[in-house]
Short mmCIF file of C-alpha atoms and ligand atoms in Angstrom, two decimals:
data_model
loop_
_atom_site.label_atom_id
_atom_site.label_comp_id
_atom_site.label_asym_id
_atom_site.label_seq_id
_atom_site.Cartn_x
_atom_site.Cartn_y
_atom_site.Cartn_z
CA UNK P 1193 0.32 -47.93 -43.87
CA UNK P 1194 1.77 -51.54 -44.22
CA UNK P 1195 3.19 -53.45 -41.44
CA UNK P 1196 7.01 -53.24 -41.24
CA UNK P 1197 8.97 -56.36 -40.77
CA UNK P 1198 12.16 -56.06 -38.86
CA UNK P 1199 14.49 -59.19 -38.66
CA UNK P 1200 16.82 -59.38 -36.06
CA UNK P 1201 20.04 -61.47 -36.42
CA UNK P 1202 20.07 -62.80 -32.75
CA UNK P 1203 23.19 -64.95 -33.26
CA UNK P 1204 25.33 -61.82 -34.22
CA UNK P 1205 23.87 -59.99 -30.96
CA UNK P 1206 24.82 -63.06 -28.89
CA UNK P 1207 28.27 -63.10 -30.28
CA UNK P 1208 28.81 -59.48 -29.86
CA UNK P 1209 32.01 -58.71 -27.55
CA UNK P 1210 31.72 -56.67 -24.45
CA UNK P 1211 32.06 -53.06 -25.34
CA UNK P 1212 35.58 -51.95 -25.78
CA UNK P 1213 36.75 -49.54 -22.97
CA UNK P 1214 36.43 -46.15 -24.42
CA UNK P 1215 39.40 -43.91 -24.22
CA UNK P 1216 38.96 -40.03 -24.79
CA UNK P 1217 41.46 -38.72 -27.05
CA UNK P 1218 41.05 -35.14 -26.25
CA UNK P 1219 43.49 -33.95 -23.73
CA UNK P 1220 41.56 -31.58 -21.42
CA UNK P 1221 43.05 -28.71 -19.47
CA UNK P 1222 41.38 -29.59 -15.97
CA UNK P 1223 39.62 -32.53 -14.53
CA UNK P 1224 37.90 -32.04 -11.01
CA UNK P 1225 37.52 -35.21 -9.26
CA UNK P 1226 34.46 -34.81 -6.72
CA UNK P 1227 31.37 -32.46 -6.53
CA UNK P 1228 31.18 -31.33 -3.03
CA UNK P 1229 31.31 -27.66 -2.32
CA UNK P 1230 34.99 -27.68 -3.09
CA UNK P 1231 34.79 -29.45 -6.40
CA UNK P 1232 31.80 -27.42 -7.46
CA UNK P 1233 33.52 -24.02 -6.60
CA UNK P 1234 36.51 -25.16 -8.21
CA UNK P 1235 34.52 -25.81 -11.36
CA UNK P 1236 32.81 -22.26 -11.04
CA UNK P 1237 36.30 -20.51 -10.83
CA UNK P 1238 37.68 -22.70 -13.66
CA UNK P 1239 34.74 -22.36 -15.86
CA UNK P 1240 35.03 -18.71 -15.52
CA UNK P 1241 38.94 -19.02 -16.52
CA UNK P 1242 37.81 -20.43 -19.82
CA UNK P 1243 39.49 -23.96 -18.76
CA UNK P 1244 36.04 -25.82 -19.45
CA UNK P 1245 36.71 -28.00 -16.53
CA UNK P 1246 35.19 -31.48 -16.40
CA UNK P 1247 33.76 -32.36 -13.04
CA UNK P 1248 33.45 -35.97 -12.29
CA UNK P 1249 30.83 -36.65 -9.61
CA UNK P 1250 31.31 -40.07 -8.27
CA UNK P 1251 28.24 -41.09 -6.33
CA UNK P 1252 26.19 -38.14 -5.68
CA UNK P 1253 26.42 -34.29 -5.86
CA UNK P 1254 27.27 -32.28 -2.79
CA UNK P 1255 29.36 -34.77 -0.85
CA UNK P 1256 28.92 -34.62 2.98
CA UNK P 1257 27.47 -31.22 2.81
CA UNK P 1258 24.44 -32.49 0.91
CA UNK P 1259 23.66 -34.94 3.75
CA UNK P 1260 23.39 -31.80 6.15
CA UNK P 1261 19.55 -30.94 6.67
CA UNK P 1262 19.83 -27.46 7.38
CA UNK P 1263 23.08 -25.40 6.76
CA UNK P 1264 22.97 -22.11 8.97
CA UNK P 1265 26.55 -20.92 8.63
CA UNK P 1266 27.09 -20.80 4.84
CA UNK P 1267 27.38 -16.99 4.41
CA UNK P 1268 24.66 -15.34 2.28
CA UNK P 1269 21.65 -17.42 3.63
CA UNK P 1270 20.42 -15.73 6.71
CA UNK P 1271 17.54 -18.22 7.04
CA UNK P 1272 19.81 -21.25 6.35
CA UNK P 1273 19.67 -23.58 3.37
CA UNK P 1274 19.41 -27.14 2.95
CA UNK P 1275 22.74 -28.95 2.08
CA UNK P 1276 21.24 -30.50 -1.14
CA UNK P 1277 19.93 -27.17 -2.38
CA UNK P 1278 23.02 -25.45 -1.78
CA UNK P 1279 24.87 -28.21 -3.77
CA UNK P 1280 22.61 -27.93 -6.65
CA UNK P 1281 22.68 -24.15 -6.79
CA UNK P 1282 26.63 -24.53 -6.85
CA UNK P 1283 26.30 -26.93 -9.54
CA UNK P 1284 23.95 -24.72 -11.72
CA UNK P 1285 26.47 -21.71 -11.14
CA UNK P 1286 29.26 -23.70 -12.32
CA UNK P 1287 27.59 -25.04 -15.46
CA UNK P 1288 26.30 -21.82 -16.33
CA UNK P 1289 30.04 -20.80 -16.72
CA UNK P 1290 31.04 -23.91 -18.84
CA UNK P 1291 31.88 -26.65 -16.43
CA UNK P 1292 30.89 -29.91 -17.69
CA UNK P 1293 29.42 -32.46 -14.94
CA UNK P 1294 29.31 -35.95 -15.27
CA UNK P 1295 28.04 -38.79 -12.98
CA UNK P 1296 31.20 -41.06 -13.57
CA UNK P 1297 32.83 -42.81 -10.68
CA UNK P 1298 36.63 -42.46 -10.71
CA UNK P 1299 38.40 -46.02 -10.40
CA UNK P 1300 41.97 -45.05 -10.81
CA UNK P 1301 44.37 -42.31 -11.70
CA UNK P 1302 47.99 -42.31 -13.10
CA UNK P 1303 49.60 -39.18 -11.86
CA UNK P 1304 53.12 -40.31 -13.30
CA UNK P 1305 51.94 -39.69 -16.78
CA UNK P 1306 51.90 -36.65 -18.95
CA UNK P 1307 49.02 -35.80 -19.27
CA UNK P 1308 47.67 -37.47 -16.36
CA UNK P 1309 45.07 -40.18 -16.94
CA UNK P 1310 41.74 -40.86 -14.98
CA UNK P 1311 40.04 -43.94 -15.18
CA UNK P 1312 36.19 -44.28 -14.74
CA UNK P 1313 33.82 -47.31 -15.01
CA UNK P 1314 33.25 -45.78 -18.37
CA UNK P 1315 35.78 -43.90 -20.50
CA UNK P 1316 39.19 -42.84 -19.42
CA UNK P 1317 40.02 -39.15 -19.60
CA UNK P 1318 43.41 -37.30 -20.09
CA UNK P 1319 43.94 -33.82 -18.45
CA UNK P 1320 47.10 -31.40 -18.18
CA UNK P 1321 45.82 -30.68 -14.47
CA UNK P 1322 43.87 -32.08 -11.69
CA UNK P 1323 41.81 -30.85 -8.59
CA UNK P 1324 40.99 -33.65 -6.09
CA UNK P 1325 37.97 -33.03 -4.02
CA UNK P 1326 36.84 -36.48 -3.06
CA UNK P 1327 36.07 -35.49 0.44
CA UNK P 1328 35.51 -37.84 3.37
CA UNK P 1329 33.12 -40.83 4.29
CA UNK P 1330 31.53 -41.48 7.52
CA UNK P 1331 33.56 -43.74 9.75
CA UNK P 1332 32.00 -47.07 10.90
CA UNK P 1333 31.94 -48.16 14.44
CA UNK P 1334 33.04 -51.63 13.56
CA UNK P 1335 30.80 -53.51 16.06
CA UNK P 1336 28.72 -56.56 15.59
CA UNK P 1337 25.46 -55.83 14.01
CA UNK P 1338 26.55 -52.53 12.24
CA UNK P 1339 27.16 -54.18 8.78
CA UNK P 1340 24.13 -56.38 8.98
CA UNK P 1341 21.61 -53.58 9.79
CA UNK P 1342 23.07 -50.80 7.50
CA UNK P 1343 19.98 -49.47 5.42
CA UNK P 1344 17.63 -51.56 7.88
CA UNK P 1345 17.87 -49.56 11.08
CA UNK P 1346 21.54 -48.35 11.09
CA UNK P 1347 22.10 -45.01 9.19
CA UNK P 1348 24.69 -42.68 8.65
CA UNK P 1349 22.58 -40.00 7.31
CA UNK P 1350 19.56 -38.46 9.36
CA UNK P 1351 18.48 -36.33 6.44
CA UNK P 1352 18.03 -39.41 4.17
CA UNK P 1353 16.48 -41.61 6.59
CA UNK P 1354 14.95 -39.67 9.47
CA UNK P 1355 11.55 -39.72 8.11
CA UNK P 1356 11.30 -43.56 8.45
CA UNK P 1357 11.20 -42.96 12.36
CA UNK P 1358 8.16 -41.00 12.71
CA UNK P 1359 7.04 -41.43 16.51
CA UNK P 1360 9.64 -43.93 17.10
CA UNK P 1361 12.83 -43.96 19.43
CA UNK P 1362 16.36 -43.56 18.00
CA UNK P 1363 19.80 -43.68 19.22
CA UNK P 1364 22.62 -41.21 18.06
CA UNK P 1365 26.31 -42.28 18.55
CA UNK P 1366 28.87 -39.68 18.65
CA UNK P 1367 29.58 -36.41 20.56
CA UNK P 1368 30.60 -33.85 17.51
CA UNK P 1369 28.67 -31.31 15.65
CA UNK P 1370 27.31 -34.04 13.42
CA UNK P 1371 25.94 -36.08 15.95
CA UNK P 1372 24.07 -33.30 17.71
CA UNK P 1373 23.08 -31.52 14.61
CA UNK P 1374 21.52 -34.62 13.37
CA UNK P 1375 19.78 -35.56 16.62
CA UNK P 1376 18.13 -32.37 16.64
CA UNK P 1377 17.19 -32.90 13.08
CA UNK P 1378 15.69 -36.28 14.02
CA UNK P 1379 13.61 -34.71 16.75
CA UNK P 1380 11.17 -33.52 13.86
CA UNK P 1381 10.21 -36.96 13.56
CA UNK P 1382 11.20 -39.37 16.21
CA UNK P 1383 9.44 -39.58 19.86
CA UNK P 1384 12.71 -39.59 21.58
CA UNK P 1385 16.52 -39.24 20.67
CA UNK P 1386 19.20 -40.64 22.89
CA UNK P 1387 22.63 -39.23 22.32
CA UNK P 1388 25.44 -41.97 23.50
CA UNK P 1389 28.91 -40.43 23.80
CA UNK P 1390 31.99 -42.01 25.04
CA UNK P 1391 32.80 -38.88 27.10
CA UNK P 1392 31.22 -36.86 29.63
CA UNK P 1393 31.77 -33.60 27.46
CA UNK P 1394 30.60 -33.05 23.85
CA UNK P 1395 32.91 -32.08 21.15
CA UNK P 1396 30.18 -30.08 19.42
CA UNK P 1397 29.94 -26.29 19.39
CA UNK P 1398 28.10 -24.40 22.13
CA UNK P 1399 25.10 -23.33 20.12
CA UNK P 1400 24.36 -26.92 19.13
CA UNK P 1401 24.99 -28.23 22.33
CA UNK P 1402 22.58 -25.65 23.93
CA UNK P 1403 19.88 -26.43 21.39
CA UNK P 1404 20.17 -30.11 22.11
CA UNK P 1405 20.00 -29.60 25.97
CA UNK P 1406 17.16 -27.46 25.65
CA UNK P 1407 15.01 -29.84 23.48
CA UNK P 1408 12.77 -32.00 25.54
CA UNK P 1409 12.85 -34.98 23.16
CA UNK P 1410 16.86 -35.53 23.44
CA UNK P 1411 18.63 -37.13 26.38
CA UNK P 1412 22.21 -37.85 26.75
CA UNK P 1413 23.98 -41.14 27.99
CA UNK P 1414 27.50 -40.08 28.86
CA UNK P 1415 30.94 -42.17 29.23
CA UNK P 1416 29.19 -45.11 27.31
CA UNK P 1417 30.28 -46.89 24.17
CA UNK P 1418 28.27 -49.25 21.97
CA UNK P 1419 29.46 -52.74 21.73
CA UNK P 1420 26.80 -54.12 19.65
CA UNK P 1421 23.74 -53.53 17.59
CA UNK P 1422 21.18 -55.77 18.55
CA UNK P 1423 18.13 -57.26 16.69
CA UNK P 1424 16.74 -60.14 14.87
CA UNK P 1425 14.93 -58.95 11.55
CA UNK P 1426 15.04 -55.25 12.65
CA UNK P 1427 16.96 -53.23 15.01
CA UNK P 1428 15.69 -53.53 18.65
CA UNK P 1429 18.58 -51.47 20.42
CA UNK P 1430 22.17 -51.44 21.34
CA UNK P 1431 24.50 -53.04 23.91
CA UNK P 1432 25.99 -50.29 25.64
CA UNK P 1433 29.09 -50.28 28.11
CA UNK P 1434 29.94 -47.47 30.71
CA UNK P 1435 33.62 -46.89 30.35
CA UNK P 1436 33.89 -45.52 33.95
CA UNK P 1437 31.98 -48.65 35.69
CA UNK P 1438 32.40 -51.24 32.81
CA UNK P 1439 28.64 -52.12 33.51
CA UNK P 1440 26.76 -53.24 30.41
CA UNK P 1441 23.11 -52.65 29.57
CA UNK P 1442 20.67 -52.98 26.78
CA UNK P 1443 19.15 -49.60 25.58
CA UNK P 1444 16.17 -50.00 23.28
CA UNK P 1445 15.62 -48.22 20.11
CA UNK P 1446 14.29 -48.71 16.54
CA UNK P 1447 17.24 -47.06 14.85
CA UNK P 1448 20.69 -46.29 15.38
CA UNK P 1449 22.48 -43.32 13.64
CA UNK P 1450 26.27 -43.27 13.68
CA UNK P 1451 28.49 -40.18 13.73
CA UNK P 1452 31.79 -40.92 14.96
CA UNK P 1453 33.85 -39.02 12.51
CA UNK P 1454 34.98 -39.17 8.82
CA UNK P 1455 37.90 -40.74 6.93
CA UNK P 1456 39.44 -39.15 3.87
CA UNK P 1457 38.60 -40.68 0.54
CA UNK P 1458 42.11 -41.01 -0.76
CA UNK P 1459 42.66 -44.86 -1.35
CA UNK P 1460 43.06 -44.05 -5.14
CA UNK P 1461 45.97 -41.58 -4.59
CA UNK P 1462 48.05 -44.06 -2.25
CA UNK P 1463 51.66 -44.11 -3.36
CA UNK P 1464 51.17 -41.46 -5.95
CA UNK P 1465 50.65 -38.37 -3.63
CA UNK P 1466 51.86 -37.53 -0.37
CA UNK P 1467 49.52 -38.37 2.43
CA UNK P 1468 49.62 -37.76 6.19
CA UNK P 1469 49.51 -40.46 8.66
CA UNK P 1470 45.75 -40.03 8.99
CA UNK P 1471 45.39 -40.33 5.09
CA UNK P 1472 44.57 -36.80 4.24
CA UNK P 1473 46.41 -35.36 1.14
CA UNK P 1474 49.04 -32.91 2.19
CA UNK P 1475 48.62 -29.61 0.28
CA UNK P 1476 50.77 -26.37 0.80
CA UNK P 1477 49.03 -22.85 1.37
CA UNK P 1478 48.19 -22.86 -2.55
CA UNK P 1479 46.41 -26.27 -2.35
CA UNK P 1480 49.37 -27.76 -4.46
CA UNK P 1481 50.09 -31.34 -3.68
CA UNK P 1482 53.21 -33.27 -3.98
CA UNK P 1483 52.63 -33.74 -7.77
CA UNK P 1484 52.97 -30.53 -10.03
CA UNK P 1485 49.89 -29.94 -11.74
CA UNK P 1486 47.62 -31.76 -9.04
CA UNK P 1487 45.77 -29.75 -6.53
CA UNK P 1488 43.54 -30.90 -3.65
CA UNK P 1489 40.64 -28.96 -1.87
CA UNK P 1490 38.02 -29.56 0.75
CA UNK P 1491 37.87 -32.15 3.34
CA UNK P 1492 40.16 -34.65 1.65
CA UNK P 1493 42.96 -32.36 2.63
CA UNK P 1494 41.62 -30.59 5.57
CA UNK P 1495 41.38 -32.44 8.85
CA UNK P 1496 41.14 -29.28 10.92
CA UNK P 1497 38.14 -26.99 9.98
CA UNK P 1498 35.85 -29.46 7.65
CA UNK P 1499 33.43 -26.39 6.82
CA UNK P 1500 31.52 -25.96 3.72
CA UNK P 1501 32.76 -22.29 3.32
CA UNK P 1502 36.25 -23.25 4.05
CA UNK P 1503 35.84 -26.05 1.50
CA UNK P 1504 34.39 -23.77 -1.13
CA UNK P 1505 37.26 -21.25 -0.74
CA UNK P 1506 39.91 -24.00 -1.02
CA UNK P 1507 38.19 -24.98 -4.41
CA UNK P 1508 38.37 -21.60 -5.53
CA UNK P 1509 41.99 -21.30 -4.56
CA UNK P 1510 42.88 -24.47 -6.35
CA UNK P 1511 41.17 -23.54 -9.32
CA UNK P 1512 42.96 -20.15 -9.45
CA UNK P 1513 46.25 -22.10 -9.11
CA UNK P 1514 45.63 -24.65 -11.74
CA UNK P 1515 44.77 -21.75 -14.13
CA UNK P 1516 48.21 -20.17 -13.41
CA UNK P 1517 50.09 -23.57 -13.75
CA UNK P 1518 48.45 -24.18 -17.13
CA UNK P 1519 49.15 -20.81 -18.43
CA UNK P 1520 52.83 -21.06 -17.28
CA UNK P 1521 53.11 -24.69 -18.91
CA UNK P 1522 51.77 -23.31 -22.25
CA UNK P 1523 54.25 -20.46 -22.18
CA UNK P 1524 57.07 -22.78 -21.31
CA UNK P 1525 56.00 -25.22 -24.31
CA UNK P 1526 55.81 -22.29 -26.74
CA UNK P 1527 59.31 -20.95 -25.53
CA UNK P 1528 60.70 -24.50 -25.98
CA UNK P 1529 59.10 -24.69 -29.48
CA UNK P 1530 60.47 -21.42 -30.41
CA UNK P 1531 64.16 -22.69 -29.39
CA UNK P 1532 64.01 -25.65 -31.55
CA UNK P 1533 66.21 -25.25 -34.76
CA UNK P 1534 64.16 -24.99 -37.92
CA UNK P 1535 63.57 -28.24 -39.79
CA UNK P 1536 65.55 -28.21 -43.16
CA UNK P 1537 63.26 -28.05 -46.02
CA UNK P 1538 62.51 -31.23 -47.75
CA UNK P 1539 64.67 -32.42 -50.60
CA UNK P 1540 62.79 -31.80 -53.84
CA UNK P 1541 61.73 -35.38 -55.39
CA UNK P 1542 63.05 -36.79 -58.53
P1 NAP D 1492 34.31 -35.11 14.81
O1 NAP D 1492 34.09 -33.85 15.10
O2 NAP D 1492 35.32 -35.91 14.46
O3 NAP D 1492 33.43 -36.03 16.12
C1 NAP D 1492 33.35 -37.47 15.99
C2 NAP D 1492 32.58 -37.78 17.34
O4 NAP D 1492 32.77 -39.22 17.47
C3 NAP D 1492 33.66 -37.29 18.69
O5 NAP D 1492 32.77 -37.01 19.53
C4 NAP D 1492 34.29 -38.42 19.15
O6 NAP D 1492 34.40 -38.68 20.41
C5 NAP D 1492 33.22 -39.82 18.71
N1 NAP D 1492 33.89 -40.83 18.18
C6 NAP D 1492 34.95 -41.27 17.44
N2 NAP D 1492 35.39 -42.45 17.23
C7 NAP D 1492 34.45 -43.22 18.31
C8 NAP D 1492 34.18 -44.47 18.42
N3 NAP D 1492 34.97 -45.35 17.99
N4 NAP D 1492 33.10 -44.68 19.38
C9 NAP D 1492 32.34 -43.82 19.93
N5 NAP D 1492 32.47 -42.47 19.56
C10 NAP D 1492 33.50 -42.02 18.85
O7 NAP D 1492 33.16 -35.62 13.47
P2 NAP D 1492 31.73 -34.94 13.09
O8 NAP D 1492 30.81 -34.54 14.12
O9 NAP D 1492 31.31 -35.69 11.84
O10 NAP D 1492 32.23 -33.50 12.67
C11 NAP D 1492 33.24 -33.27 11.37
C12 NAP D 1492 33.55 -31.99 10.95
O11 NAP D 1492 32.37 -31.39 10.49
C13 NAP D 1492 33.69 -31.39 12.38
O12 NAP D 1492 34.93 -30.40 12.00
C14 NAP D 1492 32.56 -30.35 12.46
O13 NAP D 1492 32.88 -29.25 13.04
C15 NAP D 1492 31.95 -30.26 11.09
N6 NAP D 1492 30.53 -30.15 11.13
C16 NAP D 1492 30.03 -28.99 11.47
C17 NAP D 1492 28.74 -28.80 11.46
C18 NAP D 1492 28.19 -27.25 11.82
O14 NAP D 1492 29.04 -26.32 11.79
N7 NAP D 1492 26.88 -27.23 11.85
C19 NAP D 1492 27.84 -29.89 11.27
C20 NAP D 1492 28.39 -31.26 11.03
C21 NAP D 1492 29.62 -31.39 10.93
P3 NAP D 1492 35.57 -37.72 21.22
O15 NAP D 1492 34.75 -36.35 21.25
O16 NAP D 1492 35.70 -38.38 22.32
O17 NAP D 1492 36.78 -37.71 20.40
#
């Protein structure tokens, strides 16, 4: 076969305009923003209701739950299941029933238009109803050194980064379930794990606390806050202050894991949906937000329980409500169309 000659008109390529932002013309029944346990379960239920939901994933599948190493309290898994494995199974189940999952990060929404508009870095989408399941993000400590060492010794995810601390010593900051759970996980790798808590009593549940107290690799530093993450090229420890005595000391460590609570991911909805003082979306018992047709489920509207099973239940409820809303809306539109006076027949031409 002879050689093929391909000539490229480079001048045309260089002059090409940046790609136009694509706008999907189709109006979807339902878009689900976020793919943690709430969003994926909403997708499963909406799929089974034949709504062909689009789930926009954002940064990663599974949300906060996917960062949990071992989930022992999600029903149906007596031996426990990894957070990421559970998320993947939920996603498989949702897609099996017709949900479409796209890795598109939502950059804006317009909840005043009909249909609603959802912008991403790629296309923008339109939908008659929305379920918001954007979850929460780890709260930062806000001390010197924290930002500089994120990804280089400061982490918010033991499941992701614990492996790098084999036979090393690490500090965990916080006293809630996350801090204790992840401290226990870190003992698989690290030689010693020090939990620094600002009070003298944990917020974490009794079972986790007992396991941590029984684990010879874990020790506690009570009534202490961290004022700085120390190090030059790598983390070498923290500057700690005892809140009772005001004494400061340096505690050495190779890595610092921060678990000081969560903040809701609701900046996209400020001014468009009712939020409470802490920034969580306000919903009623039926997952309805302040805008008809917009529902919220999971940690983004739940500062009380924040459990995977509760988020999944809320996602199911939101999808059931969205399906009801859509069928009522369709019925009302049909009624309104039927009440319109018939158009007079067009005059014959000529
Ligand atoms: P959390 O329950 O809000 O606990 C945050 C911890 O950080 C608290 O101990 C708090 O201290 C401390 N803290 C807050 N701000 C601080 C600061 N500036 N400096 C030092 N310490 C600070 O958050 P979480 O542990 O991430 O848990 C979130 C939710 O997920 C909870 O509902 C939890 O039950 C759930 N969860 C459950 C499991 C499980 O069931 N296995 C696992 C993980 C998470 P104070 O105690 O003094 O307020």
